[in-house]
Amino acid sequence: MPTTTAPASDRPSLGARLSRLPSVMVSSRVRQVAFWSVVALGLGGVAFANGSLGIARTPPSVGVRIGLDLVAVFSVALAYLLLTGRRRQRLGTPTEPIRVLWRLLLLAVLLLGAEFSFSLLVEGAVDAKSRLPMDLPTALVAGSALVTEALFVAALLAGLRTLVLYRRKPLAVGLWRGLLLATLLLGLITAGMLPSDDGRRLATAFVLMLGSVFALACAFRQGWVGALSLRQRAIAAAAAALLGGALTGLFALRVTGGAARFPIADALMNGRTLAYSASVSVPVDLVIRLVLIAGVLYTLTATLVLLFQLPTSEALAQRAGERRAMRSLVDLSGQGLDVDSISQAVALAPVEAGLADAAWVALPDPDSGTLTPRIASAHPLSTQAASGAADHRALADGASGEPLVIEHAAADHRIRTRPGSDLGSLVALRLGTGPEAGTLIVARRSPEAFQPDDVAALETFAAHAGLTLANARLFASALERENLEREMALAREVQQRLLPETLPEVAGARLAAIEKPAQTVGGDYYDAVTIDDHCLGIIVADVSGKGAGAAFYMAEMKGIFQAASRLTRSPSEFLCRANEALSPSLKRGAFVSAIYGVLDAEAGTLSLARAGHCPALVVRAAPEASGEPTRTGAGESAVPSSDVARRTEYVRPDGLALGLDRGPLFERTLAETQITLAAGDVVILFTDGLVEARDASGEGYGYDRLADAAARLCARMDHCDPAALRDALLDDVARFSGHPETDDDVTVVVVAWDGLTPA
């Protein structure tokens, strides 16, 4: 196929290249030393030049003042870039913001101590006209204060950046950039300005106010607080309060008389004073003030947020436990096919997640010849103690329709406990349906301890645990009856249960799908779920490898899809969540490619994200059918059909396969695109087995043949039938390869868009 150059939209933008500048600057130790030397020379040179001019009683010209001020401002900016070029913290590491607060507090205390030491050592004085140091001790203190304060404000800005951009949401990034631009603009417009100048006071006040507004908006970006435990919040609140006090003290020293200020040597000034750094560079002094305002606002807000959320930390810990219980669903599929080991995991998960004080699993025991269930596992109590705690047959019957919640266990006839025992309240949940389904019993020591959201989380957990147990029972019973050849056939049956029997419907669209495994059990997976009244989520995935191992990962993928697809309408966000949940259970070298789309029937759009999977094929309606010209979006390749009026597009948003990266690289490389559909358009999602089929000579079927075949077949249909198109494509591949069986799993999902009929 002809090679194509990357479109302009795929090239890094100017903003993206600038955002990588700090990392490039600190990419080697030599570069770090070189750039820090520039910072030191810039700030030290400005301090030396102004000190020398002041001692010599030679006021600098306006041009010299502007030049020196610009050098000082850009030196502070360079120091900030060097500090932010360090390796950024990983998402989900709540201890990093706490460390940032304590580091900044240490630096602020050291700076306060330095300021007071300077005031004790040297009283100093500045010239009333030039406002420059009048003697050598004053020049040394002013220069030292400028360097230390400038470096501190750069560190403070870098620390605030870590806190504000903890999750790097677009709004947070925009507000932070606004604060940085206001800070830089303040330094630039005041270059060459003397403290006594009145000409630029209005502009200076406006920029200070603008920067303060951005600082106030950034102060509400406290996303890192939600990830902290109760103990971590208490520590963070103390650090934020102390840092806020230290920053307030530093700001007060700059705007009030006393320490950290020089008296102005003029009797007419009536004891007026000037901040240390202002005697060297007014722009740097104003920049320091603005950054201190931002620090005070952020630390004050953080302190209040942390203190107000301390009473709710227990509830937040409970929610975190629910998330851990849901994440443990992935681990259940990795327990193998042993019912007892899976039962142990099911009993352990609610207790470790904080949803219960005790839990046990009761399973039917047909070998006993009675209807009394057996206790397969219990935690932390023994199976014997759990067996005598309740009438488990009665609990199973009571939980057959919906979860059975017993708020006062001691008063219920089905519970064999006495008042004052460790069973205060209890919930029984069925692990699936049918006579072979077991029961999960969770208990707490206190009466009325289970809230409705607790029961809902447990119900979701029990449903997925029941599916895992059902699969395990199916495998266990089959392995007892069949030999090794029958194992793979049975695994195929389990896999078919994971595929949807019917596809959901939505107005304006018709769907058809098929999955053909190369072996008895394949690794392909497709599914569709109704997100709301007019949105469908559609996924096609391909697990690396074949056989039963691939089917197990497919079961995990189904659980993740069913649990997470309704939580977001963004395909890229769903794939990020799927990668986070699936990656820990994948063996080394295993991965899952997937393409996920959200069809919005109301808007007539299909949003797509791709995780290392085959592109989506879009067959556009003929111009006479749609009434609109067909357009090819950026980043998509158009393949015109040879003799029909249909056009095709391959939509290829970027993305790594699930499991290849467990860090931020997966999220950074993942792209999302949106296709606008016209009536008569057809979208085909497939796995690589369709295009990699080979004929006797070894030539592959390929993407071009698939696009031509789809366009040709759609053109022959007045009203494209997705099932007929699906079967026709498979027949075309079989004719090309010369045999009906494929060397790889083949999955095809066809979405025919008819459009919504106007009301």
PDB file of C-alpha atoms in Angstrom, residues 56-217:
ATOM      1  CA  ALA A  56      28.489  54.734  43.528  1.00  0.00           C
ATOM      2  CA  ARG A  57      25.469  57.081  43.725  1.00  0.00           C
ATOM      3  CA  THR A  58      25.001  56.631  39.991  1.00  0.00           C
ATOM      4  CA  PRO A  59      21.333  56.062  39.183  1.00  0.00           C
ATOM      5  CA  PRO A  60      20.955  53.786  36.139  1.00  0.00           C
ATOM      6  CA  SER A  61      19.267  55.005  32.990  1.00  0.00           C
ATOM      7  CA  VAL A  62      15.762  53.839  32.106  1.00  0.00           C
ATOM      8  CA  GLY A  63      17.147  51.429  29.510  1.00  0.00           C
ATOM      9  CA  VAL A  64      19.570  49.860  31.968  1.00  0.00           C
ATOM     10  CA  ARG A  65      16.830  49.489  34.604  1.00  0.00           C
ATOM     11  CA  ILE A  66      14.531  47.820  32.101  1.00  0.00           C
ATOM     12  CA  GLY A  67      17.283  45.452  30.972  1.00  0.00           C
ATOM     13  CA  LEU A  68      18.224  44.463  34.523  1.00  0.00           C
ATOM     14  CA  ASP A  69      14.586  43.956  35.517  1.00  0.00           C
ATOM     15  CA  LEU A  70      13.930  41.747  32.485  1.00  0.00           C
ATOM     16  CA  VAL A  71      16.983  39.627  33.303  1.00  0.00           C
ATOM     17  CA  ALA A  72      15.713  39.188  36.877  1.00  0.00           C
ATOM     18  CA  VAL A  73      12.167  38.270  35.788  1.00  0.00           C
ATOM     19  CA  PHE A  74      13.320  35.761  33.188  1.00  0.00           C
ATOM     20  CA  SER A  75      15.760  34.247  35.692  1.00  0.00           C
ATOM     21  CA  VAL A  76      12.820  33.535  38.026  1.00  0.00           C
ATOM     22  CA  ALA A  77      10.871  32.049  35.101  1.00  0.00           C
ATOM     23  CA  LEU A  78      13.828  29.846  34.150  1.00  0.00           C
ATOM     24  CA  ALA A  79      14.143  28.615  37.745  1.00  0.00           C
ATOM     25  CA  TYR A  80      10.436  27.687  37.700  1.00  0.00           C
ATOM     26  CA  LEU A  81      10.847  25.755  34.441  1.00  0.00           C
ATOM     27  CA  LEU A  82      13.814  23.853  35.850  1.00  0.00           C
ATOM     28  CA  LEU A  83      11.887  22.908  38.991  1.00  0.00           C
ATOM     29  CA  THR A  84       8.831  21.755  37.042  1.00  0.00           C
ATOM     30  CA  GLY A  85      10.977  19.693  34.688  1.00  0.00           C
ATOM     31  CA  ARG A  86      11.553  17.119  37.407  1.00  0.00           C
ATOM     32  CA  ARG A  87       9.817  13.777  37.117  1.00  0.00           C
ATOM     33  CA  ARG A  88       6.133  14.344  37.799  1.00  0.00           C
ATOM     34  CA  GLN A  89       4.272  12.278  40.377  1.00  0.00           C
ATOM     35  CA  ARG A  90       2.162   9.365  39.208  1.00  0.00           C
ATOM     36  CA  LEU A  91      -1.593   9.724  39.223  1.00  0.00           C
ATOM     37  CA  GLY A  92      -3.131   8.263  42.323  1.00  0.00           C
ATOM     38  CA  THR A  93      -0.163   8.921  44.656  1.00  0.00           C
ATOM     39  CA  PRO A  94      -1.753  11.002  47.441  1.00  0.00           C
ATOM     40  CA  THR A  95       1.452  11.221  49.482  1.00  0.00           C
ATOM     41  CA  GLU A  96       3.141  13.441  46.855  1.00  0.00           C
ATOM     42  CA  PRO A  97       0.973  16.543  47.621  1.00  0.00           C
ATOM     43  CA  ILE A  98       1.657  16.047  51.347  1.00  0.00           C
ATOM     44  CA  ARG A  99       5.397  15.949  50.699  1.00  0.00           C
ATOM     45  CA  VAL A 100       5.079  19.104  48.584  1.00  0.00           C
ATOM     46  CA  LEU A 101       3.350  20.949  51.454  1.00  0.00           C
ATOM     47  CA  TRP A 102       6.018  19.983  53.961  1.00  0.00           C
ATOM     48  CA  ARG A 103       8.856  20.875  51.588  1.00  0.00           C
ATOM     49  CA  LEU A 104       7.357  24.307  50.945  1.00  0.00           C
ATOM     50  CA  LEU A 105       6.805  24.808  54.683  1.00  0.00           C
ATOM     51  CA  LEU A 106      10.478  24.064  55.371  1.00  0.00           C
ATOM     52  CA  LEU A 107      11.575  26.519  52.679  1.00  0.00           C
ATOM     53  CA  ALA A 108       9.191  29.217  53.970  1.00  0.00           C
ATOM     54  CA  VAL A 109      10.448  28.845  57.544  1.00  0.00           C
ATOM     55  CA  LEU A 110      14.055  29.037  56.358  1.00  0.00           C
ATOM     56  CA  LEU A 111      13.266  32.185  54.349  1.00  0.00           C
ATOM     57  CA  LEU A 112      11.526  33.776  57.339  1.00  0.00           C
ATOM     58  CA  GLY A 113      14.571  33.049  59.447  1.00  0.00           C
ATOM     59  CA  ALA A 114      16.842  34.543  56.801  1.00  0.00           C
ATOM     60  CA  GLU A 115      14.732  37.720  56.578  1.00  0.00           C
ATOM     61  CA  PHE A 116      14.826  38.257  60.343  1.00  0.00           C
ATOM     62  CA  SER A 117      18.571  37.532  60.395  1.00  0.00           C
ATOM     63  CA  PHE A 118      19.139  40.153  57.709  1.00  0.00           C
ATOM     64  CA  SER A 119      17.164  42.732  59.708  1.00  0.00           C
ATOM     65  CA  LEU A 120      19.195  42.031  62.846  1.00  0.00           C
ATOM     66  CA  LEU A 121      22.565  42.169  61.099  1.00  0.00           C
ATOM     67  CA  VAL A 122      22.078  45.251  58.919  1.00  0.00           C
ATOM     68  CA  GLU A 123      19.693  48.180  59.334  1.00  0.00           C
ATOM     69  CA  GLY A 124      20.589  49.527  55.909  1.00  0.00           C
ATOM     70  CA  ALA A 125      19.213  52.422  53.929  1.00  0.00           C
ATOM     71  CA  VAL A 126      18.202  53.138  50.333  1.00  0.00           C
ATOM     72  CA  ASP A 127      18.507  56.322  48.340  1.00  0.00           C
ATOM     73  CA  ALA A 128      15.339  58.412  48.291  1.00  0.00           C
ATOM     74  CA  LYS A 129      15.572  59.108  44.550  1.00  0.00           C
ATOM     75  CA  SER A 130      17.012  55.985  42.924  1.00  0.00           C
ATOM     76  CA  ARG A 131      15.756  53.643  45.690  1.00  0.00           C
ATOM     77  CA  LEU A 132      19.033  51.698  45.412  1.00  0.00           C
ATOM     78  CA  PRO A 133      21.217  50.477  48.322  1.00  0.00           C
ATOM     79  CA  MET A 134      23.454  53.259  49.659  1.00  0.00           C
ATOM     80  CA  ASP A 135      26.270  51.179  51.155  1.00  0.00           C
ATOM     81  CA  LEU A 136      27.937  47.796  50.856  1.00  0.00           C
ATOM     82  CA  PRO A 137      26.109  46.036  53.769  1.00  0.00           C
ATOM     83  CA  THR A 138      22.759  47.203  52.404  1.00  0.00           C
ATOM     84  CA  ALA A 139      23.708  46.005  48.906  1.00  0.00           C
ATOM     85  CA  LEU A 140      24.777  42.603  50.218  1.00  0.00           C
ATOM     86  CA  VAL A 141      21.521  42.118  52.152  1.00  0.00           C
ATOM     87  CA  ALA A 142      19.388  43.352  49.243  1.00  0.00           C
ATOM     88  CA  GLY A 143      21.182  41.073  46.766  1.00  0.00           C
ATOM     89  CA  SER A 144      20.992  38.049  49.066  1.00  0.00           C
ATOM     90  CA  ALA A 145      17.300  38.705  49.715  1.00  0.00           C
ATOM     91  CA  LEU A 146      16.600  39.005  45.983  1.00  0.00           C
ATOM     92  CA  VAL A 147      18.255  35.665  45.182  1.00  0.00           C
ATOM     93  CA  THR A 148      16.698  33.718  48.069  1.00  0.00           C
ATOM     94  CA  GLU A 149      13.230  35.210  47.616  1.00  0.00           C
ATOM     95  CA  ALA A 150      13.299  34.672  43.841  1.00  0.00           C
ATOM     96  CA  LEU A 151      14.317  31.027  44.198  1.00  0.00           C
ATOM     97  CA  PHE A 152      11.692  30.497  46.900  1.00  0.00           C
ATOM     98  CA  VAL A 153       8.925  31.968  44.764  1.00  0.00           C
ATOM     99  CA  ALA A 154       9.972  29.687  41.878  1.00  0.00           C
ATOM    100  CA  ALA A 155       9.801  26.684  44.230  1.00  0.00           C
ATOM    101  CA  LEU A 156       6.437  27.873  45.550  1.00  0.00           C
ATOM    102  CA  LEU A 157       5.066  28.143  42.021  1.00  0.00           C
ATOM    103  CA  ALA A 158       6.360  24.661  41.165  1.00  0.00           C
ATOM    104  CA  GLY A 159       4.776  23.224  44.304  1.00  0.00           C
ATOM    105  CA  LEU A 160       1.441  24.914  43.639  1.00  0.00           C
ATOM    106  CA  ARG A 161       1.548  23.513  40.106  1.00  0.00           C
ATOM    107  CA  THR A 162       1.830  19.976  41.496  1.00  0.00           C
ATOM    108  CA  LEU A 163      -1.233  20.558  43.688  1.00  0.00           C
ATOM    109  CA  VAL A 164      -3.399  22.425  41.187  1.00  0.00           C
ATOM    110  CA  LEU A 165      -2.627  20.061  38.287  1.00  0.00           C
ATOM    111  CA  TYR A 166      -2.832  16.854  40.333  1.00  0.00           C
ATOM    112  CA  ARG A 167      -5.324  15.377  37.850  1.00  0.00           C
ATOM    113  CA  ARG A 168      -4.504  17.713  34.919  1.00  0.00           C
ATOM    114  CA  LYS A 169      -8.125  18.463  34.068  1.00  0.00           C
ATOM    115  CA  PRO A 170      -8.505  20.916  31.147  1.00  0.00           C
ATOM    116  CA  LEU A 171     -10.074  23.588  33.354  1.00  0.00           C
ATOM    117  CA  ALA A 172      -7.273  23.332  35.910  1.00  0.00           C
ATOM    118  CA  VAL A 173      -4.640  23.576  33.167  1.00  0.00           C
ATOM    119  CA  GLY A 174      -6.334  26.674  31.740  1.00  0.00           C
ATOM    120  CA  LEU A 175      -6.564  28.416  35.123  1.00  0.00           C
ATOM    121  CA  TRP A 176      -2.943  27.628  35.942  1.00  0.00           C
ATOM    122  CA  ARG A 177      -1.742  28.958  32.611  1.00  0.00           C
ATOM    123  CA  GLY A 178      -3.766  32.094  33.252  1.00  0.00           C
ATOM    124  CA  LEU A 179      -2.015  32.595  36.596  1.00  0.00           C
ATOM    125  CA  LEU A 180       1.403  32.064  35.010  1.00  0.00           C
ATOM    126  CA  LEU A 181       0.657  34.522  32.199  1.00  0.00           C
ATOM    127  CA  ALA A 182      -0.586  37.136  34.666  1.00  0.00           C
ATOM    128  CA  THR A 183       2.560  36.673  36.762  1.00  0.00           C
ATOM    129  CA  LEU A 184       4.833  37.010  33.738  1.00  0.00           C
ATOM    130  CA  LEU A 185       2.866  40.008  32.435  1.00  0.00           C
ATOM    131  CA  LEU A 186       3.195  41.717  35.823  1.00  0.00           C
ATOM    132  CA  GLY A 187       6.964  41.366  35.654  1.00  0.00           C
ATOM    133  CA  LEU A 188       7.140  42.631  32.075  1.00  0.00           C
ATOM    134  CA  ILE A 189       4.931  45.730  32.363  1.00  0.00           C
ATOM    135  CA  THR A 190       6.745  46.915  35.495  1.00  0.00           C
ATOM    136  CA  ALA A 191      10.264  46.517  34.035  1.00  0.00           C
ATOM    137  CA  GLY A 192      12.254  49.704  34.711  1.00  0.00           C
ATOM    138  CA  MET A 193       9.693  50.941  37.215  1.00  0.00           C
ATOM    139  CA  LEU A 194      10.728  52.652  40.466  1.00  0.00           C
ATOM    140  CA  PRO A 195       8.685  52.275  43.665  1.00  0.00           C
ATOM    141  CA  SER A 196       7.872  55.980  43.454  1.00  0.00           C
ATOM    142  CA  ASP A 197       6.603  55.826  39.847  1.00  0.00           C
ATOM    143  CA  ASP A 198       2.904  56.599  39.503  1.00  0.00           C
ATOM    144  CA  GLY A 199       2.548  56.299  35.733  1.00  0.00           C
ATOM    145  CA  ARG A 200       2.025  52.550  35.656  1.00  0.00           C
ATOM    146  CA  ARG A 201       0.205  52.057  38.935  1.00  0.00           C
ATOM    147  CA  LEU A 202      -3.204  51.554  37.265  1.00  0.00           C
ATOM    148  CA  ALA A 203      -1.905  48.885  34.874  1.00  0.00           C
ATOM    149  CA  THR A 204       0.032  47.244  37.696  1.00  0.00           C
ATOM    150  CA  ALA A 205      -3.032  47.142  39.930  1.00  0.00           C
ATOM    151  CA  PHE A 206      -5.132  45.672  37.107  1.00  0.00           C
ATOM    152  CA  VAL A 207      -2.651  42.852  36.427  1.00  0.00           C
ATOM    153  CA  LEU A 208      -2.318  42.167  40.156  1.00  0.00           C
ATOM    154  CA  MET A 209      -6.095  41.925  40.417  1.00  0.00           C
ATOM    155  CA  LEU A 210      -6.262  39.664  37.353  1.00  0.00           C
ATOM    156  CA  GLY A 211      -3.566  37.402  38.778  1.00  0.00           C
ATOM    157  CA  SER A 212      -5.376  37.303  42.120  1.00  0.00           C
ATOM    158  CA  VAL A 213      -8.577  36.186  40.356  1.00  0.00           C
ATOM    159  CA  PHE A 214      -6.729  33.317  38.661  1.00  0.00           C
ATOM    160  CA  ALA A 215      -5.057  32.498  41.988  1.00  0.00           C
ATOM    161  CA  LEU A 216      -8.449  32.347  43.699  1.00  0.00           C
ATOM    162  CA  ALA A 217      -9.821  30.083  40.964  1.00  0.00           C
TER     163      ALA A 217
END
